Every structure is written in structure tokens, then in C-alpha cells.
PDB file of C-alpha atoms and ligand atoms in Angstrom:
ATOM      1  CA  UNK A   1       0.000   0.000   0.000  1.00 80.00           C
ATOM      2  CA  UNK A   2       1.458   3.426  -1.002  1.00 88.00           C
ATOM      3  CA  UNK A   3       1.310   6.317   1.848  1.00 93.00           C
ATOM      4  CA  UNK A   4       0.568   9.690   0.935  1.00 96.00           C
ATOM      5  CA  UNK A   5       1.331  12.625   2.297  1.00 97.00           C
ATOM      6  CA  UNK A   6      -0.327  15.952   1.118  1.00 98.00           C
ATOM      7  CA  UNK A   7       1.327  19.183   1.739  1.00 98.00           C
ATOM      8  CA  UNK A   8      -0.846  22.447   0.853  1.00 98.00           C
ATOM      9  CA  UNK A   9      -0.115  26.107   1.248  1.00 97.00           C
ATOM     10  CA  UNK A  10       0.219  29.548  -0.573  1.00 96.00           C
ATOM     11  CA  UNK A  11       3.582  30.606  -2.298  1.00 90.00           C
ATOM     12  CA  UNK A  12       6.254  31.369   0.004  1.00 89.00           C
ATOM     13  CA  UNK A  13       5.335  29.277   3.050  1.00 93.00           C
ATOM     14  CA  UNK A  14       7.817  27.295   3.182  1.00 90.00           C
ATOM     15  CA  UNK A  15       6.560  23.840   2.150  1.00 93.00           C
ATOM     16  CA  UNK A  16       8.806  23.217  -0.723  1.00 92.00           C
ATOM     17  CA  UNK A  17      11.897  22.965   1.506  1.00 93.00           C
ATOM     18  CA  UNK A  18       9.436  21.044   3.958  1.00 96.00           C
ATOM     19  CA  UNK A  19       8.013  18.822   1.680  1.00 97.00           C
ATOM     20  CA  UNK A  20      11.501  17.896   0.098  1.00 97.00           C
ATOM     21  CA  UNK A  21      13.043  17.123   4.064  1.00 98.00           C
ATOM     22  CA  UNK A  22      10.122  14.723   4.697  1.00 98.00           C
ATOM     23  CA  UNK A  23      10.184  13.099   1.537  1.00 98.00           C
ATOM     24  CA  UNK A  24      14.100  12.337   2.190  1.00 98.00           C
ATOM     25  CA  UNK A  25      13.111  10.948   5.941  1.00 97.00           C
ATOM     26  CA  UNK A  26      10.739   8.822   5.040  1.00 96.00           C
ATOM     27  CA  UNK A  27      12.510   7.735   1.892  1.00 97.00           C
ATOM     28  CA  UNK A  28       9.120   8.980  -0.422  1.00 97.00           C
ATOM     29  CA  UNK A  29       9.343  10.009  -3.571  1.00 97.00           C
ATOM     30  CA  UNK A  30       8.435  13.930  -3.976  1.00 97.00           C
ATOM     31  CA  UNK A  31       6.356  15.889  -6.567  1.00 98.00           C
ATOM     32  CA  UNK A  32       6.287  19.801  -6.524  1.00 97.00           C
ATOM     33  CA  UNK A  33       2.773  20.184  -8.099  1.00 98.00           C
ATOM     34  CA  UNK A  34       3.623  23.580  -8.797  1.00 97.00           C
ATOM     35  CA  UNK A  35       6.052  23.051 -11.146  1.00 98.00           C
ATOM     36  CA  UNK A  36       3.646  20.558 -13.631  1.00 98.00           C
ATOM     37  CA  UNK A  37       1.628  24.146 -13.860  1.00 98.00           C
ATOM     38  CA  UNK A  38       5.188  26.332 -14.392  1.00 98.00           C
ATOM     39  CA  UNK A  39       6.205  24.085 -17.115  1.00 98.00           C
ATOM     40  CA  UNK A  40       2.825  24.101 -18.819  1.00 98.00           C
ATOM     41  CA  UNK A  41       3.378  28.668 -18.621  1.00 98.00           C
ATOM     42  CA  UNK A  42       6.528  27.847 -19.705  1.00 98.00           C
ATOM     43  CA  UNK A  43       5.860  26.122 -22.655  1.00 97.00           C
ATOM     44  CA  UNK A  44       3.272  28.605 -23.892  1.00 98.00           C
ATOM     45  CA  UNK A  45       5.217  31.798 -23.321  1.00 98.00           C
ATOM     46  CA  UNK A  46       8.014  29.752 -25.307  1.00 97.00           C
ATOM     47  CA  UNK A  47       5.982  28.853 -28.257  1.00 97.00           C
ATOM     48  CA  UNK A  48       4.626  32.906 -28.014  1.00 97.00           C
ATOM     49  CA  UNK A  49       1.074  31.445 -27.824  1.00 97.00           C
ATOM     50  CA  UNK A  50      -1.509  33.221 -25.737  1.00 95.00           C
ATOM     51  CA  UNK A  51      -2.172  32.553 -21.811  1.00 96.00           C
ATOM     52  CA  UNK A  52      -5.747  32.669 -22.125  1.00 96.00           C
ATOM     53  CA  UNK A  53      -6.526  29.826 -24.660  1.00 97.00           C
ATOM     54  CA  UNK A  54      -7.469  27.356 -22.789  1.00 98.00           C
ATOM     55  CA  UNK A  55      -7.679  24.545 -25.635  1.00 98.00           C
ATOM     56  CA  UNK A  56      -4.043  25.288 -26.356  1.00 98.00           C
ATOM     57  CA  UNK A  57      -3.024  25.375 -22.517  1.00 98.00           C
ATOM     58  CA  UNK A  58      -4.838  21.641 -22.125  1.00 98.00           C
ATOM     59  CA  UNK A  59      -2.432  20.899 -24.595  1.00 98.00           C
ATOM     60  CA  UNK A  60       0.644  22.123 -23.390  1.00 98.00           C
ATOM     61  CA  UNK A  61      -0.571  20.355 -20.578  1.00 98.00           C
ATOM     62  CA  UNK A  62      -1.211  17.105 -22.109  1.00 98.00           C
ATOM     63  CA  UNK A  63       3.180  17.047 -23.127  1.00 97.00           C
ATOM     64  CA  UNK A  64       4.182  17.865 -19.730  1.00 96.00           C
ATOM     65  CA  UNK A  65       6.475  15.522 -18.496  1.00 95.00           C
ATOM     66  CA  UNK A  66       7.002  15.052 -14.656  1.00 95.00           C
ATOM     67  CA  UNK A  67      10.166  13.884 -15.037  1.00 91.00           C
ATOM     68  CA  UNK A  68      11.440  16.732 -16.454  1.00 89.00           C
ATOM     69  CA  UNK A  69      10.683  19.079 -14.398  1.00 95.00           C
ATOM     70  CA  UNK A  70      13.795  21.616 -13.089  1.00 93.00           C
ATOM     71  CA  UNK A  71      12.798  24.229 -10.869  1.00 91.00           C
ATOM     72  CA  UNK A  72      16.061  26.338 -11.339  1.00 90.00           C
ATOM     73  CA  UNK A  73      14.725  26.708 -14.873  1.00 94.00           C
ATOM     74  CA  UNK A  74      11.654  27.118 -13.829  1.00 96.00           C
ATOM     75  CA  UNK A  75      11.276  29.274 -11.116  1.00 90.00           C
ATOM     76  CA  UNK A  76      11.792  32.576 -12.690  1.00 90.00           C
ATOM     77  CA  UNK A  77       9.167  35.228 -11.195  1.00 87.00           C
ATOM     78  CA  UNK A  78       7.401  35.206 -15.046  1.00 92.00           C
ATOM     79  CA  UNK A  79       6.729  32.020 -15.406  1.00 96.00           C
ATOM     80  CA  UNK A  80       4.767  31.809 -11.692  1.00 92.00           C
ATOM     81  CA  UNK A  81       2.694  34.708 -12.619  1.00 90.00           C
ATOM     82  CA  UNK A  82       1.592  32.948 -15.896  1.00 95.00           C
ATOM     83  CA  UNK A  83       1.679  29.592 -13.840  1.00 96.00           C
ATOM     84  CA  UNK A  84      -1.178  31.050 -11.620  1.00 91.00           C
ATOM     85  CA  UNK A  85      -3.198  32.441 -14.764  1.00 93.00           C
ATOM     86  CA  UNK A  86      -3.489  29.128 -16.612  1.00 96.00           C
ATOM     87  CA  UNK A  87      -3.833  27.445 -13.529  1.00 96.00           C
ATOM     88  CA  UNK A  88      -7.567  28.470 -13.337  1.00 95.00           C
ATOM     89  CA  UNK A  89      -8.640  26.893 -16.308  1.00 97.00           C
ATOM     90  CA  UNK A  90     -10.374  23.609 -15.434  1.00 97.00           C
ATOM     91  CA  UNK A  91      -9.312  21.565 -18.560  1.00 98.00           C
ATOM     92  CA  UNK A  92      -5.538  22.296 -17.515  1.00 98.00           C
ATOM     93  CA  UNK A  93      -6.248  21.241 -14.076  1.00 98.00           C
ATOM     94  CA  UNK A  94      -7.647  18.336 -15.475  1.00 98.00           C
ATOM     95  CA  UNK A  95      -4.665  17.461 -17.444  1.00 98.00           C
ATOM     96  CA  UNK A  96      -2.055  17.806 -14.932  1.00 98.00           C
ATOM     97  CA  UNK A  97      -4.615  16.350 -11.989  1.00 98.00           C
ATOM     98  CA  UNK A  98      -4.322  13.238 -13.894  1.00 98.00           C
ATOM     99  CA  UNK A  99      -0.629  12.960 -14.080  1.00 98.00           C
ATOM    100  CA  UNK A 100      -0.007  13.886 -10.485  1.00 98.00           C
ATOM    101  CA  UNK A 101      -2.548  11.324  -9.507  1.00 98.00           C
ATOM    102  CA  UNK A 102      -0.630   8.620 -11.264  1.00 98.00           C
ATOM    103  CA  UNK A 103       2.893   9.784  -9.554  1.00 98.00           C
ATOM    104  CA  UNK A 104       1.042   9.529  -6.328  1.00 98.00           C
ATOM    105  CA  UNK A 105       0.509   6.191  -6.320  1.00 97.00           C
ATOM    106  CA  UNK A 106       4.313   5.104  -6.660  1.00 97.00           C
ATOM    107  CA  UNK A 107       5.500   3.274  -4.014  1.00 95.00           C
ATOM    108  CA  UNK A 108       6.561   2.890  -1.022  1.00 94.00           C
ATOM    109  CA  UNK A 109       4.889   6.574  -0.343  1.00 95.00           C
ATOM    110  CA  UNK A 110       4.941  10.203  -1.975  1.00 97.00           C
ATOM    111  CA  UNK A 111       4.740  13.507  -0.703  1.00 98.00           C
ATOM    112  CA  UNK A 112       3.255  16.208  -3.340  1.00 98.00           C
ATOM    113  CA  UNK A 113       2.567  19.907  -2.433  1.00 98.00           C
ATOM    114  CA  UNK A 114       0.857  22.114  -4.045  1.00 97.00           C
ATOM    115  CA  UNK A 115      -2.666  23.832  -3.710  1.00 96.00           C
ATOM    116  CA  UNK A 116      -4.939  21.171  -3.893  1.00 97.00           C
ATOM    117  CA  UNK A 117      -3.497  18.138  -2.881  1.00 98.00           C
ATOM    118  CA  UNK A 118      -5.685  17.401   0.162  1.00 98.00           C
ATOM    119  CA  UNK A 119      -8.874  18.541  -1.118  1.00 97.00           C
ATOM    120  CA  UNK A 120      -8.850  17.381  -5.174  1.00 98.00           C
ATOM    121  CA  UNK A 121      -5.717  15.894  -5.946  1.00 98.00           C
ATOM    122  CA  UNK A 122      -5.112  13.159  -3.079  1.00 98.00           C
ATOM    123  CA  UNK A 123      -8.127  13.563  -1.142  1.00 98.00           C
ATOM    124  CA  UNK A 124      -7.552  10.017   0.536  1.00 96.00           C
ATOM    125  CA  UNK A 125      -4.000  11.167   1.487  1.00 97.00           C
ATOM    126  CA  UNK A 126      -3.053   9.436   4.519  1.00 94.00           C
ATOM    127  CA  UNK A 127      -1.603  13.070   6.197  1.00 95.00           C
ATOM    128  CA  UNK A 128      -2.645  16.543   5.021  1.00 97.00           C
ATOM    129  CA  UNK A 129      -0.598  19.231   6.631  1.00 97.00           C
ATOM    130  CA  UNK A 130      -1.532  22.742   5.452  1.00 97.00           C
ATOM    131  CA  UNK A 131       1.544  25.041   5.907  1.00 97.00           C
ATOM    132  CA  UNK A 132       1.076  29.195   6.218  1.00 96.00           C
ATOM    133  CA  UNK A 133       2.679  32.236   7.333  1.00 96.00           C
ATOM    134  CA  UNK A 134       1.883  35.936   7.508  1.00 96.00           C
ATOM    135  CA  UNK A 135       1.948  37.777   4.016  1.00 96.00           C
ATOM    136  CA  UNK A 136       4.107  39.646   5.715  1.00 97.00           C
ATOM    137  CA  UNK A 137       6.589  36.803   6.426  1.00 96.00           C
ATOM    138  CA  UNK A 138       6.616  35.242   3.506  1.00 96.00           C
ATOM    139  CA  UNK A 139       7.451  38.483   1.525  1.00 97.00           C
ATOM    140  CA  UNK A 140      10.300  38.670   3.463  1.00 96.00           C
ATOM    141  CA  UNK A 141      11.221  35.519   2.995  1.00 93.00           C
ATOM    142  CA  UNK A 142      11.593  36.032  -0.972  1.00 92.00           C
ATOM    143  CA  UNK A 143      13.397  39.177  -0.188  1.00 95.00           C
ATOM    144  CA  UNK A 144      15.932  37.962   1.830  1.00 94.00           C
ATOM    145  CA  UNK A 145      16.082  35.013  -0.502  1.00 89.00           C
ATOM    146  CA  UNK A 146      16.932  37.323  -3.888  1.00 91.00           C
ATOM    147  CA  UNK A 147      18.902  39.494  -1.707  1.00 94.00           C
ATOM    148  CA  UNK A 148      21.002  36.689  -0.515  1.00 93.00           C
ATOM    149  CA  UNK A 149      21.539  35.643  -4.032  1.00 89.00           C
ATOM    150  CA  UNK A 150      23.503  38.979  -4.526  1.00 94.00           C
ATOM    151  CA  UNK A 151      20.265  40.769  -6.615  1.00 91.00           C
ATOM    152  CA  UNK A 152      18.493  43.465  -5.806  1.00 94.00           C
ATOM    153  CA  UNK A 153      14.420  43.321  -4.394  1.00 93.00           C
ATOM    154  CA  UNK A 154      12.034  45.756  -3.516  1.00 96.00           C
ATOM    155  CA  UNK A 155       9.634  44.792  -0.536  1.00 97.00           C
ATOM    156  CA  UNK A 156       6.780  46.514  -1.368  1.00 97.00           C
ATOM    157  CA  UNK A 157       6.828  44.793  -5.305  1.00 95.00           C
ATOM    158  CA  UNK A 158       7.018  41.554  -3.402  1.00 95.00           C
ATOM    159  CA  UNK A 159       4.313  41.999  -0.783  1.00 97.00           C
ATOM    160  CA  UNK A 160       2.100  43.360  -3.818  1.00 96.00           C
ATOM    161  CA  UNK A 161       2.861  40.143  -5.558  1.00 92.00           C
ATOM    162  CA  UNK A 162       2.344  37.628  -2.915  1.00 94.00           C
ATOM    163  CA  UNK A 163      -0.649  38.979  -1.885  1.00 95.00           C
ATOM    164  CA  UNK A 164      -2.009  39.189  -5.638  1.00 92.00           C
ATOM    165  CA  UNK A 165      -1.093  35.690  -6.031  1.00 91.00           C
ATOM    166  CA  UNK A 166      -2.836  35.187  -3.522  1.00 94.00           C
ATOM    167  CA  UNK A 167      -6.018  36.552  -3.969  1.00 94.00           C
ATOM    168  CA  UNK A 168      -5.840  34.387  -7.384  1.00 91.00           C
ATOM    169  CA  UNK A 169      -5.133  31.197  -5.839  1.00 92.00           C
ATOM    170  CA  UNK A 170      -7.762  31.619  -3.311  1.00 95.00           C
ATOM    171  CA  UNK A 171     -10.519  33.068  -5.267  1.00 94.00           C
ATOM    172  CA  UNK A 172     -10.711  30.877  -8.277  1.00 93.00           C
ATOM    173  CA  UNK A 173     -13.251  28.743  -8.957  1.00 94.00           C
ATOM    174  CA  UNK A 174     -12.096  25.667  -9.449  1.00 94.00           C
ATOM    175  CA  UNK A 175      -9.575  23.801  -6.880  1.00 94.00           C
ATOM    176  CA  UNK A 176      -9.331  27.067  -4.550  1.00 95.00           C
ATOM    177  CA  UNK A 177      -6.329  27.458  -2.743  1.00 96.00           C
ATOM    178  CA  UNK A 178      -7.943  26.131   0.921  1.00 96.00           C
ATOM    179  CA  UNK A 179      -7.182  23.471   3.734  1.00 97.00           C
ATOM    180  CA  UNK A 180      -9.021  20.360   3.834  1.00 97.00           C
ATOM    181  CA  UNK A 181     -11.145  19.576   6.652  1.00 97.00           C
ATOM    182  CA  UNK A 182      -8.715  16.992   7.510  1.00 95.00           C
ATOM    183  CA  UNK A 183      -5.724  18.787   7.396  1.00 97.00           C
ATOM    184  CA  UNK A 184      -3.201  19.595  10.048  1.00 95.00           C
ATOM    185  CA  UNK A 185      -2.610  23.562  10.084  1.00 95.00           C
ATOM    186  CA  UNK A 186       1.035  24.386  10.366  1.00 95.00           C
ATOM    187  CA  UNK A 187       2.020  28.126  10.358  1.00 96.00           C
ATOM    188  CA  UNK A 188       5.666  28.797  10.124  1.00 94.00           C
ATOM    189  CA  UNK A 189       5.622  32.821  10.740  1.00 95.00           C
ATOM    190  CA  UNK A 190       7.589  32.066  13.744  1.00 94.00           C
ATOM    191  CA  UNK A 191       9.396  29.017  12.806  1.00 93.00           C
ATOM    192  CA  UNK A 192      12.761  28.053  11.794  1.00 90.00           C
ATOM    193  CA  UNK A 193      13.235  25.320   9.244  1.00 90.00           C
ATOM    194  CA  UNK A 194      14.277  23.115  11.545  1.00 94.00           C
ATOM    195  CA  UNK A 195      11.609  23.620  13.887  1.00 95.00           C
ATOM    196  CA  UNK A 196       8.686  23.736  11.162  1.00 93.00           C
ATOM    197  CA  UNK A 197      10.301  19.979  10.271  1.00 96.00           C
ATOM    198  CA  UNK A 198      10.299  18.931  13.830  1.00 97.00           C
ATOM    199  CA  UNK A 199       6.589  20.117  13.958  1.00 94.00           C
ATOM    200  CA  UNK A 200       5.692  18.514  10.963  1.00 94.00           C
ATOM    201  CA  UNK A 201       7.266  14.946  11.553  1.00 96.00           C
ATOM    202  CA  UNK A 202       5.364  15.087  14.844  1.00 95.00           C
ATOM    203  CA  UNK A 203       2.355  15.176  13.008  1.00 91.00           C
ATOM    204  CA  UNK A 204       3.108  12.677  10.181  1.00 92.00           C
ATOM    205  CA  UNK A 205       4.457  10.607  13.087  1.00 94.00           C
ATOM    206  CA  UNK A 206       1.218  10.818  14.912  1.00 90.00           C
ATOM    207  CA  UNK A 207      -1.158  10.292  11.832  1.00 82.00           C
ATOM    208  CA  UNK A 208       0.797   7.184  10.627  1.00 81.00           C
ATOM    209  CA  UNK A 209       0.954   5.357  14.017  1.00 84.00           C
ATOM    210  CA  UNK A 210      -2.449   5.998  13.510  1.00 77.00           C
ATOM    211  CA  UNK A 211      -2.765   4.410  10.324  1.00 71.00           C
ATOM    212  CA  UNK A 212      -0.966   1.472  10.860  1.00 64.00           C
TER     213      UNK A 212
HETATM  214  O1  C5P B 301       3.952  26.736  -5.958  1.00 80.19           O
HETATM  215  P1  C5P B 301       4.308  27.521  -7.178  1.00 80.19           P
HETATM  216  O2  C5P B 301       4.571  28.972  -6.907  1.00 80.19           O
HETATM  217  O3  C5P B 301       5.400  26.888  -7.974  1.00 80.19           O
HETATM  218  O4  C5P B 301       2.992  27.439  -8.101  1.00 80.19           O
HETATM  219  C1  C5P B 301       2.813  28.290  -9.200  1.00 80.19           C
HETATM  220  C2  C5P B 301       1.313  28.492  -9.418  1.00 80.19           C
HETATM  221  O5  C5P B 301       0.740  27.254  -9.865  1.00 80.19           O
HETATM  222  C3  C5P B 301       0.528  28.866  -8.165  1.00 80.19           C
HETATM  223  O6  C5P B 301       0.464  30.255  -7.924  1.00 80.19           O
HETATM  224  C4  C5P B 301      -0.844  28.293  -8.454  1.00 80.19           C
HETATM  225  O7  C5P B 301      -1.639  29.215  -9.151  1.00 80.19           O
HETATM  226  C5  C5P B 301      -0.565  27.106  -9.348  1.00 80.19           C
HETATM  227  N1  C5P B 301      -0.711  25.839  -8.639  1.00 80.19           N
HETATM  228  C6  C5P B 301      -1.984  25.310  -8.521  1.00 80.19           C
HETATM  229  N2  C5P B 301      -2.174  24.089  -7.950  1.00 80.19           N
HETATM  230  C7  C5P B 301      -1.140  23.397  -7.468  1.00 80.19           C
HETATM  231  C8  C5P B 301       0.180  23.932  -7.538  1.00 80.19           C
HETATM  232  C9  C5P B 301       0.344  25.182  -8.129  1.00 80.19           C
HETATM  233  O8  C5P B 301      -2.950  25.928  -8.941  1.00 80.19           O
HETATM  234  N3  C5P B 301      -1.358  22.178  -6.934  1.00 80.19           N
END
């Protein structure tokens, strides 16, 4: 039996790093969800077709391949902000559901974060953890992050942005950005890594012991 663990939040949490130190302690393998809908921007803004085609998007989506998928090239501020524009078309969703349905059954377990992994995509998962922090924080975050890669930010761009994205991810109107009923809520404002891991495993811990 595969284990699943969901892992759900808006951008900037922190649940990528998260999701990538559970996957290596529990040996699981690990999809960023986010990046099936950054390749599928990607591939449009490539090409120079339109964002708002949705026929075209499904098939961009269709060719995406998960394991592919390279967030250095793909994590360039553009292709997020088109990521979360084609990501509220329900025929994309649709497409890339599929495929990170299928990768969620490998075994022994997975971990896959995203959006709407505990609600839509896994909704079975055996642990949902839904991982937050203050715009505020998570604005800083970035900042520090592009700062400490020797480039220069502006904090009120990024607060605009993170709060835009969010407003997108949580208002659309299919597969809003939300916690499931079920999930654990985990809010790193005030966390270090090592402590938001800590927290987590307690919880995954907990759940499977559970399980078992
Ligand atoms: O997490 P990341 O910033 O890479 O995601 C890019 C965009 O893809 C998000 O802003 C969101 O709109 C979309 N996304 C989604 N569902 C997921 C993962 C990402 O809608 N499961």
C-alpha cells in the first residue's frame, strides 16, 4: 500500500523545503505540483502562444512531463505569474490532476505539495498538513532570498505580488487554494526550518501510528 502525504499552502510558506526534508526521511518520492503548472506557462510563453486559450493550454498540458521538471529553470518570477493564470482553467487542471494522480501512487509513499493536494488531488492522502505564514513573512522571505543571491528586491513589489497571487489562488473557482477539513494547520511565521520539520514529523508521526 502506497502512503501519501499531502502538503498544501500559498507561495512562500515554506513547504517546498518542507516537503523535500520529509520526503528524504521517510525515503518517499516527492512531486512539486507547482512546477507541472510552471512548465505548462513555460511552454506557452516559449511557443509565443496566448495565456488565455485554454484549448491550447490543455495541450501544453497534455506534453508535460514530470520527469522533467527543473525548478532552477523554472522558477523565474514570469513564469509563476503565468503559472497562476493558466492554472484556473479547469481543462488544464484536469490534465495535470491526472498525471499527479498517477505519480502519487508510486510506491513505497509520496509527498506532493501544491494547492490542492488534500482537497482534489489526493483527497484520501493518509496526512494533510496545510503550511502558512503571515503575508508579511513570507514576503520577506523572498526578499531575503533574492537578496542573498547577490540581486536586488524591492519589498513593497514583493508583498504586492504575494498577496495578488494570492487573492488568485484563493478566489478561483475551481480547486481554490484552501485546507481540507482533515488537514493539520502548520504556520511557520515564527518558525525556523528546523523547527517547522520537527513540527511537521510530529504530526506525520502521529497520523501514521495511527494508520498502521
Ligand atoms: O507553488 P508555485 O509557486 O510553484 O505554483 C505556481 C502556481 O501554480 C501557483 O500560484 C498556483 O496558481 C498554481 N498551482 C496550482 N495548484 C497546485 C500547484 C500550483 O494551482 N497544486
Amino acid at each position: 500500500m502506497t502512503l501519501t502525504i499531502a502538503i498544501d499552502g500559498p507561495a512562500a510558506a515554506g513547504k517546498g523545503t518542507l516537503s523535500r526534508q520529509i520526503a528524504e526521511e521517510y525515503g518517499f518520492h516527492h512531486l512539486d505540483t507547482g512546477l507541472t503548472y510552471r512548465a505548462t506557462a513555460k511552454a506557452l510563453l516559449d511557443a509565443g502562444l496566448p495565456l488565455d486559450d485554454e484549448a491550447v493550454a490543455e495541450r501544453m498540458a497534455l506534453e508535460v512531463e514530470l520527469s522533467g521538471l527543473d525548478r532552477s529553470i523554472l522558477s523565474a518570477h514570469a513564469i509563476g505569474e503565468a503559472a497562476s493564470k493558466i492554472a484556473v482553467m479547469p481543462a488544464v487542471r484536469r490534465a495535470l490532476v491526472e498525471a499527479q494522480r498517477a505519480f502519487s501512487k508510486k510506491e513505497p509513499g509520496t509527498v506532493l505539495d501544491g494547492r490542492d493536494i488534500g482537497t482534489v488531488v489526493c483527497p484520501d492522502a493518509a496526512v494533510k498538513l496545510y503550511v502558512t505564514a503571515s503575508p508579511e513573512v513570507r514576503a520577506k522571505r523572498r526578499f531575503d532570498e533574492i537578496v542573498g543571491n547577490g540581486a536586488v528586491a524591492d519589498y513593497a513589489a514583493i508583498f504586492d505580488d504575494v498577496k495578488k497571487r494570492d487573492e488568485r489562488d484563493m478566489g478561483r473557482a475551481d480547486s481554490p487554494l484552501r485546507p481540507a477539513d482533515d488537514a493539520h494547520l502548520l504556520d511557520t511565521s515564527e518558525m525556523s526550518i528546523e523547527a517547522a520539520f520537527q513540527a511537521a514529523k510530529s504530526l506525520i508521526d502521529a497520523a501514521l501510528i495511527k494508520k498502521i
